[in-house]
CSV table of C-alpha atoms and ligand atoms in Angstrom, one decimal:
chain,number,residue,atom,x,y,z
W,94,MET,CA,-20.3,-40.8,5.8
W,95,SER,CA,-19.5,-37.2,6.7
W,96,LYS,CA,-16.9,-36.3,9.3
W,97,THR,CA,-19.6,-34.6,11.3
W,98,ARG,CA,-21.7,-37.7,11.4
W,99,GLN,CA,-18.7,-39.8,12.4
W,100,ALA,CA,-17.8,-37.4,15.2
W,101,LEU,CA,-21.4,-37.4,16.4
W,102,GLU,CA,-21.6,-41.2,16.5
W,103,HIS,CA,-18.3,-41.5,18.3
W,104,HIS,CA,-18.8,-38.8,20.9
W,105,GLN,CA,-19.3,-40.2,24.3
W,106,THR,CA,-18.9,-37.8,27.2
W,107,GLY,CA,-19.7,-34.5,25.5
W,108,ASP,CA,-16.6,-33.0,27.2
W,109,ASP,CA,-14.8,-30.0,25.8
W,110,ALA,CA,-12.4,-32.1,23.6
W,111,ASP,CA,-15.4,-34.0,22.1
W,112,ILE,CA,-17.3,-30.8,21.3
W,113,ALA,CA,-14.2,-29.1,19.8
W,114,HIS,CA,-13.8,-32.1,17.6
W,115,ILE,CA,-17.4,-32.0,16.4
W,116,VAL,CA,-17.1,-28.3,15.7
W,117,ASP,CA,-13.9,-28.8,13.7
W,118,CYS,CA,-15.6,-31.6,11.7
W,119,ILE,CA,-18.6,-29.3,10.9
W,120,ILE,CA,-16.2,-26.7,9.5
W,121,VAL,CA,-14.1,-29.2,7.6
W,122,ASP,CA,-17.2,-30.7,6.0
W,123,ALA,CA,-18.5,-27.3,5.1
W,124,ILE,CA,-15.2,-26.2,3.5
W,125,SER,CA,-14.6,-29.4,1.6
W,126,LEU,CA,-18.0,-29.1,0.0
W,127,GLY,CA,-17.3,-25.5,-1.0
W,128,SER,CA,-20.0,-24.0,1.2
W,129,SER,CA,-20.2,-20.2,1.7
W,130,ASP,CA,-22.2,-20.3,4.9
W,131,ILE,CA,-23.0,-22.7,7.8
W,132,HIS,CA,-26.4,-22.4,9.5
W,133,ILE,CA,-26.9,-24.0,12.9
W,134,GLU,CA,-30.4,-23.7,14.1
W,135,PRO,CA,-32.6,-25.4,16.7
W,136,TRP,CA,-35.7,-26.9,15.2
W,137,ASP,CA,-38.3,-28.9,17.1
W,138,GLU,CA,-36.6,-32.2,17.4
W,139,SER,CA,-32.9,-31.4,16.7
W,140,LEU,CA,-30.2,-28.9,16.0
W,141,VAL,CA,-30.2,-28.6,12.2
W,142,LEU,CA,-27.0,-28.1,10.3
W,143,ARG,CA,-27.4,-26.6,6.9
W,144,PHE,CA,-24.7,-25.5,4.3
W,145,ARG,CA,-25.1,-22.9,1.6
W,146,LEU,CA,-23.8,-24.4,-1.6
W,147,ASN,CA,-23.7,-22.4,-4.8
W,148,GLY,CA,-26.1,-20.0,-3.2
W,149,VAL,CA,-28.7,-22.5,-2.0
W,150,LEU,CA,-29.2,-23.8,1.5
W,151,LYS,CA,-29.0,-27.6,1.9
W,152,GLU,CA,-29.9,-29.7,5.0
W,153,PHE,CA,-26.7,-31.5,5.9
W,154,GLU,CA,-27.0,-33.1,9.4
W,155,HIS,CA,-29.2,-33.3,12.5
W,156,ILE,CA,-27.5,-32.9,15.8
W,157,PRO,CA,-29.0,-33.8,19.2
W,158,LEU,CA,-30.5,-30.7,20.8
W,159,GLU,CA,-28.6,-31.2,24.1
W,160,LEU,CA,-25.3,-30.4,22.3
W,161,ALA,CA,-26.6,-27.0,21.1
W,162,GLU,CA,-25.3,-24.9,24.0
W,163,LYS,CA,-21.9,-26.6,24.1
W,164,ILE,CA,-21.4,-26.1,20.3
W,165,SER,CA,-22.4,-22.5,20.6
W,166,ALA,CA,-20.0,-22.0,23.6
W,167,ARG,CA,-17.2,-23.6,21.7
W,168,LEU,CA,-17.7,-21.4,18.7
W,169,LYS,CA,-17.8,-18.3,20.9
W,170,VAL,CA,-14.5,-19.3,22.6
W,171,MET,CA,-13.0,-19.5,19.1
W,172,ALA,CA,-14.2,-16.0,18.3
W,173,ASN,CA,-13.2,-14.5,21.6
W,174,LEU,CA,-16.8,-13.8,22.6
W,175,VAL,CA,-18.6,-14.1,26.0
W,176,ASN,CA,-19.3,-17.8,25.9
W,177,TYR,CA,-22.1,-17.8,28.6
W,178,GLU,CA,-24.1,-15.0,26.9
W,179,THR,CA,-27.0,-16.6,25.0
W,180,GLU,CA,-29.7,-14.0,25.2
W,181,LYS,CA,-28.1,-11.2,23.1
W,182,PRO,CA,-26.8,-11.2,19.6
W,183,GLN,CA,-23.0,-11.4,19.2
W,184,GLU,CA,-20.7,-11.2,16.3
W,185,GLY,CA,-17.0,-12.1,15.9
W,186,HIS,CA,-14.2,-13.5,13.7
W,187,ALA,CA,-12.2,-16.7,14.0
W,188,ARG,CA,-9.6,-18.5,12.0
W,189,ALA,CA,-10.3,-22.2,11.4
W,190,ASN,CA,-7.1,-24.2,11.5
W,191,ALA,CA,-9.1,-27.3,10.8
W,192,GLY,CA,-9.9,-26.3,7.2
W,193,GLY,CA,-6.5,-24.8,6.5
W,194,CYS,CA,-6.3,-21.1,7.3
W,195,VAL,CA,-9.8,-20.1,6.5
W,196,GLU,CA,-11.4,-16.9,7.9
W,197,LEU,CA,-14.8,-17.3,9.6
W,198,ARG,CA,-17.3,-14.6,10.5
W,199,LEU,CA,-19.7,-15.8,13.2
W,200,SER,CA,-23.0,-14.4,14.1
W,201,PHE,CA,-25.1,-15.6,17.1
W,202,PHE,CA,-28.8,-14.6,17.4
W,203,PRO,CA,-31.1,-15.6,20.2
W,204,VAL,CA,-34.3,-17.3,19.1
W,205,VAL,CA,-37.3,-19.0,20.8
W,206,ARG,CA,-39.0,-22.2,19.8
W,207,GLY,CA,-42.3,-23.8,20.8
W,208,GLY,CA,-41.8,-26.1,23.8
W,209,GLU,CA,-44.2,-28.3,25.8
W,210,GLY,CA,-47.7,-26.8,26.1
W,211,ASN,CA,-47.5,-23.0,25.9
W,212,SER,CA,-43.9,-22.7,27.1
W,213,PHE,CA,-41.2,-21.5,24.8
W,214,SER,CA,-37.6,-22.6,25.2
W,215,LYS,CA,-34.7,-20.4,24.3
W,216,GLY,CA,-31.9,-21.2,21.8
W,217,GLU,CA,-29.6,-19.5,19.3
W,218,LYS,CA,-29.3,-19.4,15.6
W,219,ILE,CA,-25.7,-19.4,14.6
W,220,VAL,CA,-24.5,-18.4,11.1
W,221,ILE,CA,-20.9,-18.8,10.1
W,222,ARG,CA,-19.7,-17.2,6.9
W,223,ILE,CA,-16.6,-18.8,5.4
W,224,PHE,CA,-14.0,-16.8,3.6
W,225,ASP,CA,-11.8,-19.3,1.7
W,226,PRO,CA,-9.0,-17.6,-0.2
W,227,LYS,CA,-8.5,-20.7,-2.4
W,228,SER,CA,-12.0,-20.6,-3.7
W,229,ARG,CA,-11.8,-16.9,-4.8
W,230,SER,CA,-10.5,-15.5,-7.9
W,231,PHE,CA,-9.9,-11.7,-8.1
W,232,ASP,CA,-9.5,-11.6,-11.9
W,233,LEU,CA,-12.0,-9.2,-13.6
W,234,ASP,CA,-12.0,-11.4,-16.7
W,235,GLN,CA,-12.9,-14.5,-14.6
W,236,LEU,CA,-16.1,-13.2,-13.0
W,237,GLY,CA,-18.3,-14.1,-16.0
W,238,PHE,CA,-19.0,-10.6,-17.2
W,239,ASP,CA,-19.7,-10.2,-20.9
W,240,ALA,CA,-17.1,-8.3,-22.9
W,241,THR,CA,-19.1,-5.0,-23.1
W,242,THR,CA,-19.5,-4.9,-19.3
W,243,SER,CA,-15.9,-5.8,-18.7
W,244,ASP,CA,-14.6,-3.1,-21.0
W,245,ALA,CA,-17.0,-0.5,-19.5
W,246,ILE,CA,-15.7,-1.4,-16.0
W,247,LYS,CA,-12.1,-1.1,-17.1
W,248,GLU,CA,-12.8,2.2,-18.8
W,249,LEU,CA,-14.3,3.6,-15.5
W,250,LEU,CA,-11.4,2.2,-13.5
W,251,GLY,CA,-9.0,4.1,-15.8
W,252,ARG,CA,-10.5,7.4,-14.8
W,253,PRO,CA,-8.6,9.4,-12.1
W,254,THR,CA,-11.7,10.7,-10.3
W,255,GLY,CA,-15.3,9.9,-9.5
W,256,LEU,CA,-17.4,7.5,-7.6
W,257,LEU,CA,-18.1,3.9,-8.8
W,258,LEU,CA,-20.7,2.0,-6.9
W,259,LEU,CA,-21.5,-1.7,-6.9
W,260,THR,CA,-25.0,-2.9,-5.8
W,261,GLY,CA,-26.8,-6.2,-5.4
W,262,PRO,CA,-28.2,-8.4,-2.6
W,263,THR,CA,-26.0,-10.1,0.0
W,264,GLY,CA,-24.1,-12.8,-1.7
W,265,SER,CA,-24.2,-11.3,-5.2
W,266,GLY,CA,-20.4,-11.1,-5.6
W,267,LYS,CA,-19.9,-7.4,-4.7
W,268,THR,CA,-16.9,-8.0,-2.6
W,269,THR,CA,-15.2,-10.3,-5.1
W,270,ALA,CA,-15.9,-7.8,-7.9
W,271,ILE,CA,-14.5,-4.9,-5.9
W,272,TYR,CA,-11.3,-6.8,-5.0
W,273,ALA,CA,-11.0,-7.8,-8.6
W,274,ALA,CA,-11.3,-4.1,-9.6
W,275,LEU,CA,-8.5,-3.2,-7.1
W,276,CYS,CA,-6.3,-6.1,-8.4
W,277,HIS,CA,-6.9,-4.8,-11.9
W,278,LEU,CA,-5.6,-1.4,-10.9
W,279,ILE,CA,-2.5,-2.9,-9.2
W,280,GLN,CA,-1.8,-4.9,-12.3
W,281,LYS,CA,-2.1,-1.9,-14.5
W,282,PHE,CA,-0.2,0.7,-12.4
W,283,GLY,CA,1.9,-1.4,-10.1
W,284,SER,CA,3.6,0.5,-7.3
W,285,SER,CA,2.9,3.9,-9.0
W,286,ILE,CA,-0.7,4.0,-7.6
W,287,SER,CA,-1.7,4.6,-4.0
W,288,ILE,CA,-4.7,2.5,-3.0
W,289,SER,CA,-6.3,2.5,0.5
W,290,THR,CA,-9.3,0.7,1.7
W,291,VAL,CA,-11.6,1.0,4.7
W,292,GLU,CA,-13.6,-2.2,5.3
W,293,ASP,CA,-15.8,-4.1,7.7
W,294,PRO,CA,-14.5,-6.8,7.7
W,295,VAL,CA,-11.3,-7.0,5.7
W,296,GLU,CA,-12.0,-10.3,3.9
W,297,PHE,CA,-8.6,-10.7,2.2
W,298,ASN,CA,-5.2,-9.1,2.3
W,299,LEU,CA,-4.4,-7.8,-1.1
W,300,PRO,CA,-0.8,-7.1,-2.1
W,301,LYS,CA,0.3,-3.4,-2.5
W,302,ILE,CA,-2.9,-2.1,-0.9
W,303,SER,CA,-3.3,-0.5,2.5
W,304,GLN,CA,-6.4,-2.0,4.1
W,305,ALA,CA,-8.0,-0.7,7.3
W,306,GLN,CA,-10.5,-2.6,9.5
W,307,ILE,CA,-13.4,-0.7,11.0
W,308,ASN,CA,-13.6,-1.1,14.7
W,309,HIS,CA,-16.9,0.1,16.2
W,310,ALA,CA,-15.9,-0.7,19.8
W,311,ARG,CA,-13.0,1.7,19.5
W,312,ASP,CA,-15.0,4.3,17.6
W,313,PHE,CA,-12.9,3.7,14.4
W,314,THR,CA,-16.0,4.2,12.2
W,315,TYR,CA,-16.2,4.7,8.4
W,316,PRO,CA,-16.5,8.5,8.7
W,317,ILE,CA,-13.6,8.8,11.2
W,318,ALA,CA,-11.4,6.5,9.2
W,319,LEU,CA,-12.2,8.2,5.9
W,320,ARG,CA,-11.6,11.7,7.2
W,321,SER,CA,-8.2,10.7,8.3
W,322,LEU,CA,-7.5,8.7,5.2
W,323,MET,CA,-7.9,11.8,3.0
W,324,ARG,CA,-4.7,13.1,4.5
W,325,GLN,CA,-2.8,9.9,3.4
W,326,ASP,CA,-2.6,11.1,-0.2
W,327,PRO,CA,-4.6,8.2,-1.7
W,328,GLN,CA,-5.5,8.1,-5.4
W,329,VAL,CA,-8.0,5.3,-5.1
W,330,ILE,CA,-10.2,4.8,-2.1
W,331,MET,CA,-12.3,1.6,-1.5
W,332,ILE,CA,-15.1,2.0,1.1
W,333,GLY,CA,-16.5,-1.4,2.1
W,334,GLU,CA,-20.1,-0.1,2.2
W,335,ILE,CA,-21.9,3.2,2.2
W,336,ARG,CA,-24.8,2.8,4.7
W,337,ASP,CA,-25.1,6.2,6.4
W,338,PRO,CA,-25.4,9.9,5.3
W,339,GLU,CA,-22.0,10.8,6.7
W,340,THR,CA,-20.1,8.1,4.8
W,341,ALA,CA,-22.1,8.9,1.7
W,342,ALA,CA,-21.2,12.6,2.0
W,343,ILE,CA,-17.4,11.9,2.4
W,344,ALA,CA,-17.5,9.4,-0.5
W,345,VAL,CA,-19.1,12.0,-2.8
W,346,GLN,CA,-16.7,14.7,-1.7
W,347,ALA,CA,-13.7,12.5,-2.3
W,348,GLY,CA,-15.0,11.5,-5.7
W,349,LEU,CA,-15.3,15.2,-6.6
W,350,THR,CA,-11.8,16.2,-5.4
W,351,GLY,CA,-9.5,14.1,-7.5
W,352,HIS,CA,-10.0,10.5,-6.1
W,353,LEU,CA,-11.4,7.4,-7.7
W,354,VAL,CA,-13.7,6.1,-5.0
W,355,ILE,CA,-15.1,2.5,-5.2
W,356,SER,CA,-17.8,1.3,-2.9
W,357,THR,CA,-20.9,-0.8,-2.4
W,358,ILE,CA,-24.4,0.2,-1.5
W,359,HIS,CA,-27.6,-1.7,-0.8
W,360,SER,CA,-30.4,-0.9,-3.2
W,361,GLY,CA,-33.3,-2.8,-4.8
W,362,SER,CA,-32.0,-2.0,-8.3
W,363,THR,CA,-29.0,-0.5,-10.1
W,364,ALA,CA,-30.8,2.7,-11.1
W,365,GLY,CA,-32.3,2.8,-7.5
W,366,VAL,CA,-28.8,3.8,-6.2
W,367,PHE,CA,-29.4,7.4,-7.1
W,368,ALA,CA,-32.6,7.6,-5.0
W,369,ARG,CA,-30.9,5.8,-2.2
W,370,MET,CA,-28.1,8.4,-2.2
W,371,ILE,CA,-30.5,11.3,-2.4
W,372,ASN,CA,-32.3,9.8,0.7
W,373,MET,CA,-29.0,10.0,2.4
W,374,ASN,CA,-29.1,13.7,2.0
W,375,ILE,CA,-26.8,14.0,-1.0
W,376,GLU,CA,-27.7,16.9,-3.2
W,377,PRO,CA,-28.7,15.7,-6.7
W,378,PHE,CA,-26.3,18.1,-8.5
W,379,LEU,CA,-23.4,16.8,-6.4
W,380,LEU,CA,-24.4,13.2,-7.1
W,381,ALA,CA,-24.8,13.8,-10.8
W,382,SER,CA,-21.2,15.1,-11.0
W,383,ALA,CA,-19.6,12.6,-8.6
W,384,ILE,CA,-21.0,9.2,-9.8
W,385,ILE,CA,-19.3,7.8,-12.9
W,386,GLY,CA,-21.1,4.4,-12.9
W,387,VAL,CA,-23.2,1.9,-11.0
W,388,LEU,CA,-22.6,-1.8,-11.4
W,389,GLY,CA,-25.6,-4.0,-10.5
W,390,LEU,CA,-24.7,-7.7,-9.8
W,391,ARG,CA,-26.4,-11.0,-9.3
W,392,LEU,CA,-24.8,-14.4,-8.9
W,393,VAL,CA,-26.4,-17.3,-10.7
W,394,ARG,CA,-25.6,-21.0,-11.0
W,395,ASN,CA,-24.3,-22.5,-14.2
W,396,ASN,CA,-25.6,-25.7,-15.7
W,397,CYS,CA,-23.3,-28.6,-15.0
W,398,PRO,CA,-21.6,-29.2,-18.4
W,399,LEU,CA,-21.6,-33.0,-17.9
W,400,CYS,CA,-25.3,-33.5,-17.4
W,401,ALA,CA,-27.0,-30.5,-19.0
W,402,MET,CA,-29.6,-31.6,-21.5
W,403,PRO,CA,-32.3,-29.9,-23.6
W,404,TYR,CA,-35.6,-29.6,-21.8
W,405,GLN,CA,-38.9,-27.8,-22.2
W,406,PRO,CA,-39.6,-25.3,-19.3
W,407,ASP,CA,-43.0,-25.0,-17.7
W,408,ALA,CA,-45.5,-23.1,-19.9
W,409,ALA,CA,-46.4,-20.9,-17.0
W,410,LEU,CA,-42.7,-19.8,-16.7
W,411,LEU,CA,-42.4,-19.2,-20.4
W,412,LYS,CA,-45.3,-16.7,-20.2
W,413,ARG,CA,-42.9,-14.4,-18.3
W,414,VAL,CA,-40.3,-14.5,-21.1
W,415,PRO,CA,-40.7,-11.8,-23.8
W,416,GLU,CA,-41.6,-13.3,-27.2
W,417,SER,CA,-38.5,-12.0,-28.9
W,418,TYR,CA,-36.4,-14.4,-26.9
W,419,LEU,CA,-38.6,-17.5,-27.5
W,420,ALA,CA,-37.9,-18.0,-31.2
W,421,ASP,CA,-34.3,-19.2,-31.0
W,422,ALA,CA,-34.2,-20.4,-27.4
W,423,SER,CA,-32.4,-23.7,-26.7
W,424,TRP,CA,-33.3,-24.4,-23.1
W,425,ARG,CA,-30.9,-26.6,-21.1
W,426,ARG,CA,-30.9,-27.9,-17.6
W,427,GLY,CA,-28.6,-30.2,-15.6
W,428,GLY,CA,-30.1,-33.6,-14.7
W,429,GLY,CA,-27.7,-34.3,-11.9
W,430,CYS,CA,-24.6,-36.4,-11.9
W,431,ASP,CA,-21.8,-37.4,-9.5
W,432,THR,CA,-19.5,-34.6,-10.5
W,433,CYS,CA,-22.1,-31.9,-9.6
W,434,ASN,CA,-23.3,-33.7,-6.4
W,435,GLN,CA,-26.7,-34.5,-8.2
W,436,THR,CA,-27.5,-30.7,-8.2
W,437,GLY,CA,-27.3,-30.2,-11.9
W,438,PHE,CA,-25.2,-27.1,-11.3
W,439,GLU,CA,-21.5,-26.4,-11.5
W,440,GLY,CA,-20.1,-23.2,-10.2
W,441,ARG,CA,-21.6,-19.7,-10.4
W,442,THR,CA,-21.3,-16.8,-12.8
W,443,ALA,CA,-22.1,-13.1,-12.5
W,444,LEU,CA,-24.9,-11.3,-14.2
W,445,ALA,CA,-24.0,-7.7,-14.5
W,446,GLU,CA,-25.8,-4.4,-15.4
W,447,MET,CA,-23.3,-1.6,-16.0
W,448,LEU,CA,-24.9,1.8,-15.8
W,449,THR,CA,-22.4,4.3,-17.1
W,450,VAL,CA,-23.3,7.9,-16.1
W,451,ASP,CA,-23.4,10.1,-19.2
W,452,GLU,CA,-25.1,13.4,-20.1
W,453,PRO,CA,-28.7,12.1,-20.2
W,454,ILE,CA,-28.3,10.2,-16.9
W,455,ARG,CA,-26.7,13.3,-15.3
W,456,ASP,CA,-29.7,15.5,-16.4
W,457,ALA,CA,-32.2,12.9,-15.1
W,458,VAL,CA,-30.5,12.7,-11.7
W,459,MET,CA,-30.4,16.5,-11.4
W,460,GLU,CA,-34.1,16.5,-12.1
W,461,LYS,CA,-34.6,13.8,-9.4
W,462,MET,CA,-36.4,11.5,-12.0
W,463,ARG,CA,-37.9,8.3,-10.7
W,464,THR,CA,-35.9,5.1,-10.6
W,465,ARG,CA,-38.0,3.5,-13.4
W,466,LYS,CA,-37.4,6.5,-15.7
W,467,LEU,CA,-33.6,6.4,-15.0
W,468,GLN,CA,-33.5,2.8,-15.8
W,469,ALA,CA,-35.3,3.4,-19.1
W,470,ILE,CA,-32.9,6.2,-20.0
W,471,ALA,CA,-29.9,4.0,-19.2
W,472,GLN,CA,-31.3,1.2,-21.5
W,473,GLU,CA,-32.0,3.8,-24.2
W,474,GLN,CA,-28.3,4.7,-23.9
W,475,GLY,CA,-27.3,1.1,-24.5
W,476,MET,CA,-27.2,-0.5,-21.1
W,477,THR,CA,-27.8,-4.2,-21.2
W,478,SER,CA,-30.1,-4.9,-18.2
W,479,LEU,CA,-29.7,-7.8,-15.7
W,480,TRP,CA,-32.9,-9.2,-17.2
W,481,GLU,CA,-31.6,-9.0,-20.8
W,482,SER,CA,-28.3,-10.6,-20.0
W,483,GLY,CA,-30.1,-13.2,-17.9
W,484,MET,CA,-32.4,-14.0,-20.8
W,485,ALA,CA,-29.5,-14.2,-23.2
W,486,ARG,CA,-27.7,-16.8,-20.9
W,487,ALA,CA,-30.9,-18.8,-20.5
W,488,THR,CA,-31.8,-19.0,-24.1
W,489,SER,CA,-28.3,-20.0,-25.1
W,490,GLY,CA,-28.6,-22.9,-22.7
W,491,GLU,CA,-25.9,-21.8,-20.2
W,492,ILE,CA,-28.3,-21.4,-17.3
W,493,PRO,CA,-31.8,-22.8,-16.7
W,494,ILE,CA,-34.6,-20.2,-17.1
W,495,GLU,CA,-35.8,-21.1,-13.6
W,496,GLU,CA,-32.5,-19.9,-12.1
W,497,ILE,CA,-32.7,-16.6,-13.9
W,498,LEU,CA,-36.4,-16.0,-12.9
W,499,ARG,CA,-35.4,-16.8,-9.3
W,500,SER,CA,-32.7,-14.1,-9.1
W,501,VAL,CA,-33.6,-11.3,-11.5
W,502,THR,CA,-36.8,-9.3,-11.8
W,503,GLU,CA,-38.3,-8.4,-15.1
W,504,ASP,CA,-37.6,-5.1,-16.7
W,505,PRO,CA,-40.6,-2.9,-16.3
W,506,LEU,CA,-40.4,-1.9,-20.0
W,507,THR,CA,-40.4,-5.2,-21.8
B,274,ZN,ZN1,-23.8,-32.9,-13.4
């Protein structure tokens, strides 16, 4: 029985100590299962507790609705937020002592749900992201990249100047990869390199690196922090995320003036990063000379090695697989065992697409070519696409084909 269930069955009065204990148990359960996020959400009959495990949400427990407000208030107290405010979104941080020094990022969002008749009742959806230092490895060689990608990243990191961007959906491993890149630089250059970061939030403290936390309430924004940082003689600058034209402009400028700049940016595709930067008012000729590479990332679940067995995927799915891959495919999928919690999966690995900017790409960016065309040129220049590396992992039996089709879209060319 889960600790949460035990706490729910034993709670009597619903007083503060009871609620604090239930909340601790939820966090301990989530951490011990290796969850990345906790979702607490009022459904019709109950408050539903779900955990994100290996990237997939799983229903974990149902909690009586009458405890919803108290649980929310307790979490807000932990994060130093206004605990009686339930009608506006709030965000905060907390450290969970229950799970052993784990950082939590909490988000509260007001929602309505159907009540009796036509009335709606109000509630909140709470999402807690867990940052567990123990479960993270910041070793570039441990992220699951193939050797070519890994070598290409290391080559770019060895350059003294330019802008290296990472892109992928939320939860695709961008932060882990960027921290691994910084750790690689520290390993290589030790104390002879000056590395500064500006982040929101700082997820881990890294040795020998100056990390700054953005604080919107105090007007310590990305542009303000970065302008000031430029006078701190940094060689490498890590910017948590580029999401506005001002930050984009400073990042490009820094990359053109003798700094190696590493950052993340949201974009539908790796090649789409160029259009996204141009939409943020960056001149194509500046972009073409500043960007040295774009790394596209996806996280996919590995087959559990103990219960993975050969199987025949659905014919409808196989229609989406290019014929060249079908001949030698040995499809495998986990059937579920005790070790993998009956999921069939064990751990996750990164699929990567390393677009290194060379002459043909630079020309294409200057000409503002469409994303599709840029992608085609990159592949002609030897880039292995996410789709191609996904297909290789699926046909070799490392990952079920369903998992690849779920996370990667087909190359338009094949
Ligand atoms: Zn298994």
